[in-house]
Coordinates of C-alpha atoms and ligand atoms in Angstrom, one line a residue:
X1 CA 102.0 134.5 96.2
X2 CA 104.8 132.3 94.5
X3 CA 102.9 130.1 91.3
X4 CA 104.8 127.1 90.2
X5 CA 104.2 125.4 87.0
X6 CA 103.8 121.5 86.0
X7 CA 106.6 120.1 83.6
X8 CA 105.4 118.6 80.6
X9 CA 106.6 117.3 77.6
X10 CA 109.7 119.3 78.7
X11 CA 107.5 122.8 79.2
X12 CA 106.2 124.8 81.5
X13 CA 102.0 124.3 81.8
X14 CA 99.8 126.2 83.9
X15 CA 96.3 124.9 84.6
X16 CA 92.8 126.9 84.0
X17 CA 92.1 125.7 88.1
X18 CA 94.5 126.0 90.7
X19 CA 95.5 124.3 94.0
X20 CA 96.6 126.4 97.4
X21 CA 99.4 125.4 99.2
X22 CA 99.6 125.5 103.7
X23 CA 102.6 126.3 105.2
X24 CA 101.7 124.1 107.9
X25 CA 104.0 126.1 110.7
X26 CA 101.6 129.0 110.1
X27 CA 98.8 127.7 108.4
X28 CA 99.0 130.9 105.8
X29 CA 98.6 129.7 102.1
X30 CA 102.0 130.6 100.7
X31 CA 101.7 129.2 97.3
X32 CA 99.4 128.4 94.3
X33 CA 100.0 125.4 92.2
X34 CA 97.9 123.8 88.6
X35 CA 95.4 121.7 89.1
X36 CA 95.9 118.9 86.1
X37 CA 93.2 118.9 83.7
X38 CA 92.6 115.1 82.4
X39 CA 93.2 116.4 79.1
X40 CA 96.9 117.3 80.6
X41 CA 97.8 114.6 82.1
X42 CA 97.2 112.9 78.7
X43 CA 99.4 114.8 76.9
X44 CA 102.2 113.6 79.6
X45 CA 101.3 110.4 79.1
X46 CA 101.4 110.5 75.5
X47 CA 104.8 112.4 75.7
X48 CA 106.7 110.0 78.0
X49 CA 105.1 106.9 75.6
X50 CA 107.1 108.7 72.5
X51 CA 109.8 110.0 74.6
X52 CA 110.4 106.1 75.9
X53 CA 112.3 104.4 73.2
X54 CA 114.9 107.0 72.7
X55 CA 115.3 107.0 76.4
X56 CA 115.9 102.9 76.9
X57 CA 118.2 102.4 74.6
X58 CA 121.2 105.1 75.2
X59 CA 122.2 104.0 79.0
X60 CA 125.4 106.6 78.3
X61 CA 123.1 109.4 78.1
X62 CA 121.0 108.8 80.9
X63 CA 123.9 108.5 82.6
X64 CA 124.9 111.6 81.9
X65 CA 121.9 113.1 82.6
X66 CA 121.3 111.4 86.3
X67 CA 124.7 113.2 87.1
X68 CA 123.4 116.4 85.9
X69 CA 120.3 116.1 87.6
X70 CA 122.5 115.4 90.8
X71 CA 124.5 118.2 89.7
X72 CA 121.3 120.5 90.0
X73 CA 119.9 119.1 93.0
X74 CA 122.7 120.2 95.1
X75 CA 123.4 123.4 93.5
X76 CA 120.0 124.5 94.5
X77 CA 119.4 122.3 97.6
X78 CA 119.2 125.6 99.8
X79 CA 116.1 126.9 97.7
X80 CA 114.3 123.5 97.3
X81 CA 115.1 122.7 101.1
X82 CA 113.3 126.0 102.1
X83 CA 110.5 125.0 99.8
X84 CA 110.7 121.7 101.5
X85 CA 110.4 123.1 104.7
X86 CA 107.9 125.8 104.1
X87 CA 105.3 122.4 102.8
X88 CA 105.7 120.1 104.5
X89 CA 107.1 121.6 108.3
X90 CA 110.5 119.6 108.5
X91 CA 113.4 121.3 110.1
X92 CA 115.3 123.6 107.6
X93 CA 118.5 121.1 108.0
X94 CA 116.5 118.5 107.5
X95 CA 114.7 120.1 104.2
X96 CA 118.5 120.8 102.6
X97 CA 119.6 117.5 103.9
X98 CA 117.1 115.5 102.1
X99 CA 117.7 117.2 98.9
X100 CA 121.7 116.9 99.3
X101 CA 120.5 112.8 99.4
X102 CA 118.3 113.0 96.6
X103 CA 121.6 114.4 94.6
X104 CA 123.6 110.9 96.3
X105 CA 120.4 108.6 95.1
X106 CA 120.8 110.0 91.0
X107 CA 124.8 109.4 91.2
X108 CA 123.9 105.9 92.7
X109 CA 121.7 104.8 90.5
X110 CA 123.5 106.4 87.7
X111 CA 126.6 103.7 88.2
X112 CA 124.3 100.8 89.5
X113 CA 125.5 97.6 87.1
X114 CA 122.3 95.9 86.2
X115 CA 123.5 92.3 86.3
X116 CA 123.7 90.5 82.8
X117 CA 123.0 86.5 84.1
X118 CA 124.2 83.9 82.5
X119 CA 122.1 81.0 83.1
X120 CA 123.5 78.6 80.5
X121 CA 127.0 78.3 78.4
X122 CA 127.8 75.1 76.7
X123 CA 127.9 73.4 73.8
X124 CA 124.1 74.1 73.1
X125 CA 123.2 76.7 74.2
X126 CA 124.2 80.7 75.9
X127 CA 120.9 82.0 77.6
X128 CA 121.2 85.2 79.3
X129 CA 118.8 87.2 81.1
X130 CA 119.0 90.3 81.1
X131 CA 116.8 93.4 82.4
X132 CA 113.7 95.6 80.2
X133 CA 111.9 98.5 81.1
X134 CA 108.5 97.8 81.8
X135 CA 107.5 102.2 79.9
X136 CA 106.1 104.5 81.5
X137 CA 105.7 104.6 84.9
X138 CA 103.1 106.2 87.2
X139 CA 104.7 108.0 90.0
X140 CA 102.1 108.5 93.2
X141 CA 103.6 110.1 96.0
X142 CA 103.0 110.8 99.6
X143 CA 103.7 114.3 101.4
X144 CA 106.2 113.5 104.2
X145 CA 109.3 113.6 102.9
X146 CA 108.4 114.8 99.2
X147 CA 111.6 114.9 97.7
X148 CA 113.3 111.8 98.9
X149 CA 110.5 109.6 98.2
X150 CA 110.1 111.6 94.4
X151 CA 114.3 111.0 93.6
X152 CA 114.0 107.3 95.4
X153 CA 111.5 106.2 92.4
X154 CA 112.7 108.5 89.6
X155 CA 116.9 108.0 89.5
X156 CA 116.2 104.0 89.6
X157 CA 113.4 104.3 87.1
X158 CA 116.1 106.3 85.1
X159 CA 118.6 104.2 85.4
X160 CA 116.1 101.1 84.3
X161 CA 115.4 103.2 81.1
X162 CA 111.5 104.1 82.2
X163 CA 110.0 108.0 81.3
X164 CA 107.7 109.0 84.7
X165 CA 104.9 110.9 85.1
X166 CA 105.0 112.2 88.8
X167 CA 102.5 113.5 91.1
X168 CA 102.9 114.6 94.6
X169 CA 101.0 115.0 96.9
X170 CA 98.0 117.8 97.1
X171 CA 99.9 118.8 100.8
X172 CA 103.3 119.1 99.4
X173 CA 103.4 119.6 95.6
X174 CA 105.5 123.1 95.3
X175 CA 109.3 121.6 95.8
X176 CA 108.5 118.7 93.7
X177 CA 106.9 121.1 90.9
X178 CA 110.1 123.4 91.4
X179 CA 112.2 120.0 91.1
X180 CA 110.7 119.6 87.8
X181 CA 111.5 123.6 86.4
X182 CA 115.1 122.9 87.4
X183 CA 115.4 119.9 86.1
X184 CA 113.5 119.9 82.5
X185 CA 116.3 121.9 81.6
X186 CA 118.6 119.1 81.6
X187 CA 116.1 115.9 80.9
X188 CA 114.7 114.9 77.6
X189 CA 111.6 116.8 76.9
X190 CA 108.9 113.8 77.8
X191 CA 111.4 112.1 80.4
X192 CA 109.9 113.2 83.5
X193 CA 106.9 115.0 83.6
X194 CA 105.3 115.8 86.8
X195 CA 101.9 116.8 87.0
X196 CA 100.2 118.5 90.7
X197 CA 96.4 117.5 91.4
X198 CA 94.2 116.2 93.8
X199 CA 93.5 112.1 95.2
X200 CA 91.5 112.7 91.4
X201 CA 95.0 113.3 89.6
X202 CA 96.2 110.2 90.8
X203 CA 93.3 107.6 90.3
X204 CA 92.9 109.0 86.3
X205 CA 96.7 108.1 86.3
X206 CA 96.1 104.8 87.9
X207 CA 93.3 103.9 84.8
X208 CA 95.6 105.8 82.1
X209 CA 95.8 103.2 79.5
X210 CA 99.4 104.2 78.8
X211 CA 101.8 103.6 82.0
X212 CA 103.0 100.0 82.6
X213 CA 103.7 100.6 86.0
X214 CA 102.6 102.5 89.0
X215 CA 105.2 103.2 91.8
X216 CA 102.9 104.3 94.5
X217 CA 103.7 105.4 98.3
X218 CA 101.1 106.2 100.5
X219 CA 98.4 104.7 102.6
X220 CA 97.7 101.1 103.1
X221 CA 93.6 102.4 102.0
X222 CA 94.8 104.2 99.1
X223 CA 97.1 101.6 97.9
X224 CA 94.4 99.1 97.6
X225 CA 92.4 101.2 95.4
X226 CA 95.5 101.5 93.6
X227 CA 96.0 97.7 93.1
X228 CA 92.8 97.1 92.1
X229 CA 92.8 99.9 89.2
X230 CA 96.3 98.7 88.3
X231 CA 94.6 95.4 87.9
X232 CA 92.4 96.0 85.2
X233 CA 95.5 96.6 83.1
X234 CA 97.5 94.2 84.4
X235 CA 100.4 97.2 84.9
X236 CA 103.2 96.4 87.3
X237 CA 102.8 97.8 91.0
X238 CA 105.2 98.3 93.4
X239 CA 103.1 100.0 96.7
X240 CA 105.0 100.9 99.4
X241 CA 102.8 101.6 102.3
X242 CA 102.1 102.4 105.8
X243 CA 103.9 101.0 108.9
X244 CA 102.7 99.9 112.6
X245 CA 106.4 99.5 113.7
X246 CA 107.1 97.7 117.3
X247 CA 110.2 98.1 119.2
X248 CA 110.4 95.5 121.7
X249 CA 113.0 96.3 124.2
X250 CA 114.8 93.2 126.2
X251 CA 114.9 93.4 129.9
X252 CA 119.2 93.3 129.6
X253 CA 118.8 96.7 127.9
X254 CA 119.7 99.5 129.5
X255 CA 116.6 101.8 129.5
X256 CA 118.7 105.1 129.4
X257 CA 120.6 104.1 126.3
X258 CA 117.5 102.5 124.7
X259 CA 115.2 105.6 125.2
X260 CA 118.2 107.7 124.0
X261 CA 119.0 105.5 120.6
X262 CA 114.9 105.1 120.1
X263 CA 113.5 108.8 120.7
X264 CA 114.6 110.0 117.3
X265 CA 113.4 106.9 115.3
X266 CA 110.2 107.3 116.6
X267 CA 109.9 111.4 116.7
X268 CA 111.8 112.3 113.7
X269 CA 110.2 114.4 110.8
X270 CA 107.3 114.6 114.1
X271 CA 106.9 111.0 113.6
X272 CA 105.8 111.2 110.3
X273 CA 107.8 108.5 108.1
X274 CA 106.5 105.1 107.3
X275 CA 109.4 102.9 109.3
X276 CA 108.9 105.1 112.4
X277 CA 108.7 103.1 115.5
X278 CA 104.9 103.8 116.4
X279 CA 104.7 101.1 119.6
X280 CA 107.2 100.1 122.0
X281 CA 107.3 97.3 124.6
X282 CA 108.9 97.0 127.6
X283 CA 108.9 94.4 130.5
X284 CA 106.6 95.5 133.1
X285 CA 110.0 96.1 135.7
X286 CA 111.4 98.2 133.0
X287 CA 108.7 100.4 132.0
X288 CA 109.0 103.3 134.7
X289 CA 112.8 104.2 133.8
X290 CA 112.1 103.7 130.0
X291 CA 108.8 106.1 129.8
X292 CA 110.8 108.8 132.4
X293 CA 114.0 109.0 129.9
X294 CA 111.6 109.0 126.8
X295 CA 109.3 111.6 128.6
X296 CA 112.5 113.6 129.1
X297 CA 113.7 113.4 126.1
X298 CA 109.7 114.6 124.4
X299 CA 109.8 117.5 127.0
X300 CA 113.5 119.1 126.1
X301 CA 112.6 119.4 122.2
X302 CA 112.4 122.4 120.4
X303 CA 109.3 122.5 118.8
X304 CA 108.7 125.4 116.3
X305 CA 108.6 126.7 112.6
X306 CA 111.1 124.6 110.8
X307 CA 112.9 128.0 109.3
X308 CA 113.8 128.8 113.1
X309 CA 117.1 127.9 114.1
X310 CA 117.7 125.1 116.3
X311 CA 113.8 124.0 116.3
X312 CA 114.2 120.0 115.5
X313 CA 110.1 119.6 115.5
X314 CA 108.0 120.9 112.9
X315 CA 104.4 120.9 112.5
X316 CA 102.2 117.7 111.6
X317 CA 102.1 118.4 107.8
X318 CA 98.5 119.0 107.3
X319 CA 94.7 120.0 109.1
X320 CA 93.5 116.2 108.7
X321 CA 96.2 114.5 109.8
X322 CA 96.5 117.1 113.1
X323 CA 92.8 116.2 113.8
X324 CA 93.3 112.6 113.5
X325 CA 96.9 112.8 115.8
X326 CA 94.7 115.4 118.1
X327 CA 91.8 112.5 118.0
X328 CA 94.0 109.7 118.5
X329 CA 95.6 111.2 121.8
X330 CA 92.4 112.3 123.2
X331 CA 90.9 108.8 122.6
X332 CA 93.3 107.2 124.3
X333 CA 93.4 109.3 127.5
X334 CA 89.9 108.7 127.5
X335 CA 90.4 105.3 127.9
X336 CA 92.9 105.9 130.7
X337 CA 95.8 106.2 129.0
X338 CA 98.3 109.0 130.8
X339 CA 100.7 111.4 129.0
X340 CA 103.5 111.4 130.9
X341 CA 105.1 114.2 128.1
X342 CA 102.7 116.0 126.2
X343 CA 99.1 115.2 125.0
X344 CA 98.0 118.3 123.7
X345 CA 98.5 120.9 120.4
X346 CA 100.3 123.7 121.2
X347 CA 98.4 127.2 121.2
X348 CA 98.8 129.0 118.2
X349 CA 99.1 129.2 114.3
X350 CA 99.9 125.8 112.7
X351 CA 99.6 122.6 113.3
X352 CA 101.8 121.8 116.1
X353 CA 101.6 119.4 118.9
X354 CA 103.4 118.5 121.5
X355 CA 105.7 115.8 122.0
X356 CA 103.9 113.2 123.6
X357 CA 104.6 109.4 125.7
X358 CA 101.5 107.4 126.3
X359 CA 101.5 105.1 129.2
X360 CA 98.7 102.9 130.5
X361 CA 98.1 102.0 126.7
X362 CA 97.3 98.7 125.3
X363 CA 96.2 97.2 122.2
X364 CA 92.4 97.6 121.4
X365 CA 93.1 101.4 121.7
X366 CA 93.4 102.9 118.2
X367 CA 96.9 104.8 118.8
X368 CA 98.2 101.6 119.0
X369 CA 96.4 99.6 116.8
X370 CA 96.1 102.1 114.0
X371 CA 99.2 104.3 112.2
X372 CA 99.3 107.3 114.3
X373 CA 102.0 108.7 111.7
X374 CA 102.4 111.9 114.0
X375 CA 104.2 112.8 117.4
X376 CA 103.1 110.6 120.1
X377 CA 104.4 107.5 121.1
X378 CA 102.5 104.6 123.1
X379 CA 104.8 102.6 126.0
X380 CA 103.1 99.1 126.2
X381 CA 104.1 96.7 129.0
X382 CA 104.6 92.9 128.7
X383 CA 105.4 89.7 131.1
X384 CA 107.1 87.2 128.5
X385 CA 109.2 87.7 125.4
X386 CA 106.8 85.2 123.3
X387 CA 104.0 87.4 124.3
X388 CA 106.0 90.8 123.4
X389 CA 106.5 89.0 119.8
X390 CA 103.0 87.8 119.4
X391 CA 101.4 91.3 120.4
X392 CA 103.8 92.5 118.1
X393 CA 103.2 90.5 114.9
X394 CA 98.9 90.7 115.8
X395 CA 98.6 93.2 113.3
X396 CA 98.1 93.8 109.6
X397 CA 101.2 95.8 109.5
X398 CA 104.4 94.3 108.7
X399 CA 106.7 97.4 107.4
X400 CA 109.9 97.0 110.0
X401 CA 110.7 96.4 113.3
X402 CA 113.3 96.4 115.9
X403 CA 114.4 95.0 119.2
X404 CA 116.3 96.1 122.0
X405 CA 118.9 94.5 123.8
X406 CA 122.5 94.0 125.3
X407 CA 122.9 90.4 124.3
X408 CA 123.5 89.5 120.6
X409 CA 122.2 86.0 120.8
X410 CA 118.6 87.1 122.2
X411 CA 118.3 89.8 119.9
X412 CA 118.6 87.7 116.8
X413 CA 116.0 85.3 118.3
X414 CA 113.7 87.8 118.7
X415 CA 114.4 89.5 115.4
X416 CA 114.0 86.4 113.8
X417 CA 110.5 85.4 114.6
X418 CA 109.4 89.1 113.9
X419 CA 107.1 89.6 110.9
X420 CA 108.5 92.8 108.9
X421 CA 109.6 93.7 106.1
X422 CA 113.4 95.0 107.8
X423 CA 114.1 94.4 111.4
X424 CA 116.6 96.3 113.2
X425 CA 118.9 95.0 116.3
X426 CA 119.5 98.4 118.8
X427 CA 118.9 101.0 116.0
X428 CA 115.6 101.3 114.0
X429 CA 115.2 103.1 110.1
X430 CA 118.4 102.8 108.6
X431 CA 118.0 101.5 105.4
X432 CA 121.2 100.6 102.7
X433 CA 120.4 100.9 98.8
X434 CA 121.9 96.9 99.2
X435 CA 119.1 95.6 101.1
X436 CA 115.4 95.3 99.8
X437 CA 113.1 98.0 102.0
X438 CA 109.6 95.8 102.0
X439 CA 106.2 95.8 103.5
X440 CA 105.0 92.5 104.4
X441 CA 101.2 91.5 104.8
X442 CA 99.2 95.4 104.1
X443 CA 102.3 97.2 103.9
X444 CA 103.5 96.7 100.7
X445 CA 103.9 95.1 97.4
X446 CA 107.2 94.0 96.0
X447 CA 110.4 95.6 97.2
X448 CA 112.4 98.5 96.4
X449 CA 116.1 100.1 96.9
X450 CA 119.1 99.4 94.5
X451 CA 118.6 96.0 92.2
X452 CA 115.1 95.6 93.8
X453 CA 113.6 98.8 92.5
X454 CA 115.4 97.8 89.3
X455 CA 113.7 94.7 89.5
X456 CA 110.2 96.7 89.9
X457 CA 110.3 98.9 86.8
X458 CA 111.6 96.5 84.7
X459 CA 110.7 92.5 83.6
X460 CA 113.5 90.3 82.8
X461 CA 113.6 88.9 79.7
X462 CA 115.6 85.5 77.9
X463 CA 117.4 85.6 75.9
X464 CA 118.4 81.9 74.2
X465 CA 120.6 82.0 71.3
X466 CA 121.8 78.6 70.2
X467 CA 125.4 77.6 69.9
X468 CA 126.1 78.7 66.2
X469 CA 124.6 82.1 66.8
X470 CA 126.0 82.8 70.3
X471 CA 128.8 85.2 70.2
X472 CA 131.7 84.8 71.8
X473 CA 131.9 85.5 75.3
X474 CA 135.3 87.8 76.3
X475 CA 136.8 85.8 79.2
X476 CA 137.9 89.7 80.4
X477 CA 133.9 90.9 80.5
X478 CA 133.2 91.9 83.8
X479 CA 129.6 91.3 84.5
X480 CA 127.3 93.7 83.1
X481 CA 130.0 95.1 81.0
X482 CA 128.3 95.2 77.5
X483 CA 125.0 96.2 80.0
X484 CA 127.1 99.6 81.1
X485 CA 128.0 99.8 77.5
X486 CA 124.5 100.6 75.9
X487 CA 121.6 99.8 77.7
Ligands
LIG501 P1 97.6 108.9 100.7 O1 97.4 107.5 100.4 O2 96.5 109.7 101.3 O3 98.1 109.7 99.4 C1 99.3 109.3 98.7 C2 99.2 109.8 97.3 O4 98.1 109.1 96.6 C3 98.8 111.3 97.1 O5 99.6 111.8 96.1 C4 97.3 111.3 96.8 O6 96.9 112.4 96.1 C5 97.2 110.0 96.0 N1 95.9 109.4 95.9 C6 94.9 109.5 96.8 N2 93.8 108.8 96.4 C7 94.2 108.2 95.3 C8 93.6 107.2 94.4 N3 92.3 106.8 94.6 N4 94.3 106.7 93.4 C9 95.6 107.1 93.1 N5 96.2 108.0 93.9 C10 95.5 108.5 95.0 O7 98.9 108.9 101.7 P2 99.5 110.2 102.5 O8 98.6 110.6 103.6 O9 99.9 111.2 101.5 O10 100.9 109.6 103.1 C11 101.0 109.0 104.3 C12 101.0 107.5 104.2 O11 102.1 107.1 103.4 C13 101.3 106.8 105.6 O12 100.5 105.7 105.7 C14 102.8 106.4 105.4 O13 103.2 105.3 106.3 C15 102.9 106.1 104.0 N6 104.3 106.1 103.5 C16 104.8 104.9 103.2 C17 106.2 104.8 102.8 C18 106.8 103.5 102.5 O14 107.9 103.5 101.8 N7 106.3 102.4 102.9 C19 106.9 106.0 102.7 C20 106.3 107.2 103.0 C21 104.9 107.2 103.4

């Protein structure tokens, strides 16, 4: 069985207890992992806190490490993919893909300019804010898509001048541990440590007197226990956290075309990503041609092990979160819901299950109400657009949401009065490193992407120098020129 060792202070650590690790397409353990020991994850602590200030200070060098880290990433994106795949159940394409990204988001975030604003230059005064690293930063992350969301906090928390201590998830820890054995080679020991554990792991990291902030991604439940640990130290949070997504389609749409473009938002990674859309509505005249093409669509996919080619559904990543989908569906046919596709798991090793389109589904059921987070979709039918947004915004959720529709004008309308954190207009989960990617109401806390997870992992700071002592701005400077420079 393949062991994997935690990284840190730069080494390789083993643990006296260790975790096992699913392949969830054949529910064989395929790997062993440590199991932190509080005592361990001290000594990360401690070793990002002194590895910190040489870190902040030398923006060239980390600079030049983000690139090598991107370097690495892709020149062993066919391993870590696999290991990707074999974890958490993506598609093998999908696996290398997200790895060839992660290598994009250090480059990125290597040559972001962290603006340098001026907010006063006279004859006083030249006050400037500029951008500080809030230390070390607690990394808590979530098991379906364990790379991306890893590289997504650690390349801006690089580029901010932060050290991490990273945890994955119990489900999925082995690509992120085998990140970290590639990459302590080329990061400053102390830099980035990452740690593998249990829910345990992550609340002792939560209380750790040393990190300043806690970039956590997870469950809405877990992400208040993490607020109100992070409280107690006043640390920074940034908690980016479950989704309810509605797409409400338009009655000018054209059902084909809409249950073409909104299949794979909704069944991708087998539905498991936060910003998946998880309810649809439809006007009641549309919803028979709507569910048939999504029903279709559910029923021509190749389900399998993600290491078969051509299979574009894995399994559901783990035995809880199979019951709960399993649950979830069953529920809701007992309340007279229909599966039109699907409905069931599919015989056999691993947790797979099929495709499925609910129909005859309304709020008050929990697949609707709740975050399935898995393969099965719910087709709610409405009378009036007011209503379609209202039913959509009844809800503690507020990650994104998206509407569907052949006529600009209306689409905006709706889009407008929609209470999420991104709303899409005919597409759903894109996201640009430009715009903030937000939870409103229980989603989330604070924003991230680009400037804005700058803006989470570090605190601006003042900086007024009067008249006599201000130096001399170069006309020339471009802005964040003497930033790029140094820091
Ligand atoms: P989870 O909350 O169960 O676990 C997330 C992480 O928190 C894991 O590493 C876990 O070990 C750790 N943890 C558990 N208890 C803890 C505690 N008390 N203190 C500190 N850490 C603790 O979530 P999950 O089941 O791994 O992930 C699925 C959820 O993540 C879904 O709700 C999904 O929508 C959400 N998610 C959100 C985003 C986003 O960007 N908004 C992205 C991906 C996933």
């Amino acid at each position: 069985m393949s062991q994997y060792t935690m990284t840190i202070d730069g080494q390789p650590v083993s643990s006296p207890g260790t975790l096992k690790v699913v392949n969830p397409a054949t529910g064989d353990v395929f790997a062993e992992v440590p199991d932190c020991t509080r005592e361990q994850l001290d000594m990360s602590m401690q070793s990002a806190q002194r590895a910190f200030h040489g870190w902040k200070d030398d923006y060239g060098k980390r600079r030049a490490v983000m690139y090598a880290c991107a370097d690495a990433l892709e020149g062993n994106a066919e391993e870590l993919g696999r290991l990707a795949t074999m974890e958490q159940g993506m598609p093998l394409a999908a696996g290398i893909g997200g790895v060839v990204r992660a290598a994009r988001d250090f480059r990125y975030y290597a040559d972001l300019v962290i603006p340098r604003v001026t907010v006063q230059d006279d004859d006083d005064a030249l006050v400037e804010i500029v951008r500080r690293p809030i230390g070390v930063l607690a990394a808590i992350k979530p098991w379906n898509v364990p790379i991306g969301m890893a590289v997504n906090t650690i390349a801006p928390a690089f580029r901010a001048g932060c050290t991490v201590v990273l945890k994955p998830s119990p489900f999925t820890p082995v690509v992120t541990l085998r990140m970290g054995e590639i990459l302590r080679e080329l990061v400053p020991a102390g830099v980035l440590n990452v740690v593998s554990g249990g829910n345990e792991l992550g609340q002792w990291m939560t209380e750790h007197p040393i990190p300043r902030g806690i970039s956590f991604t997870g469950s809405i439940a877990t992400g208040k226990k993490v607020n109100v640990s992070a409280a107690a130290d006043l640390k920074r949070v940034l908690l980016e956290l479950g989704g309810n997504d509605a797409a409400i389609v338009l009655d000018d749409a054209d059902p084909a075309d809409v249950a073409d473009k909104l299949f794979w938002p909704a069944f991708r990674n087998s539905g498991q990503i936060c910003m998946a859309v998880k309810r649809v509505y439809v006007p009641e005249q549309m919803e028979r041609q709507v569910v048939q093409a999504l029903a279709a669509k559910a029923r021509s996919v190749k389900v399998g092990n993600g290491l078969e080619p051509g299979v574009e559904l894995g399994p559901i990543n783990n035995k809880p979160q199979f019951e709960r989908v399993k649950g979830l569906v069953a529920e809701a046919i007992e309340q007279g819901a229909v599966a039109v596709a699907g409905g069931h798991p599919i015989e056999g090793d691993g947790y797979f299950f099929e495709p499925t389109i609910l129909t005859g589904v309304a709020e008050g059921t929990r697949i609707v109400d709740e975050e399935q987070f898995g393969p099965a979709l719910p087709i709610l039918t409405y009378r009036t657009i007011p209503e379609a947004i209202d039913r959509a915004n009844a809800t503690n959720y507020g990650l994104g949401a998206s509407v569907w529709s052949s006529d600009p004008l209306r689409a905006a309308e709706v889009a407008e009065r929609l209470e999420a954190g991104t709303v899409w207009i005919n597409t759903h989960m894109q996201l640009t490193h430009d715009a903030p990617f937000t939870g409103m109401k229980w989603s989330g806390l604070g924003s991230e992407m680009g400037l804005w997870s700058i803006y989470a992992y570090t605190d601006p700071q003042t900086v007024y120098r009067t008249r006599a002592q201000a130096i001399k701005k170069n006309p020339g400077e471009a802005p964040g020129a003497s930033q790029r420079s140094r820091f």
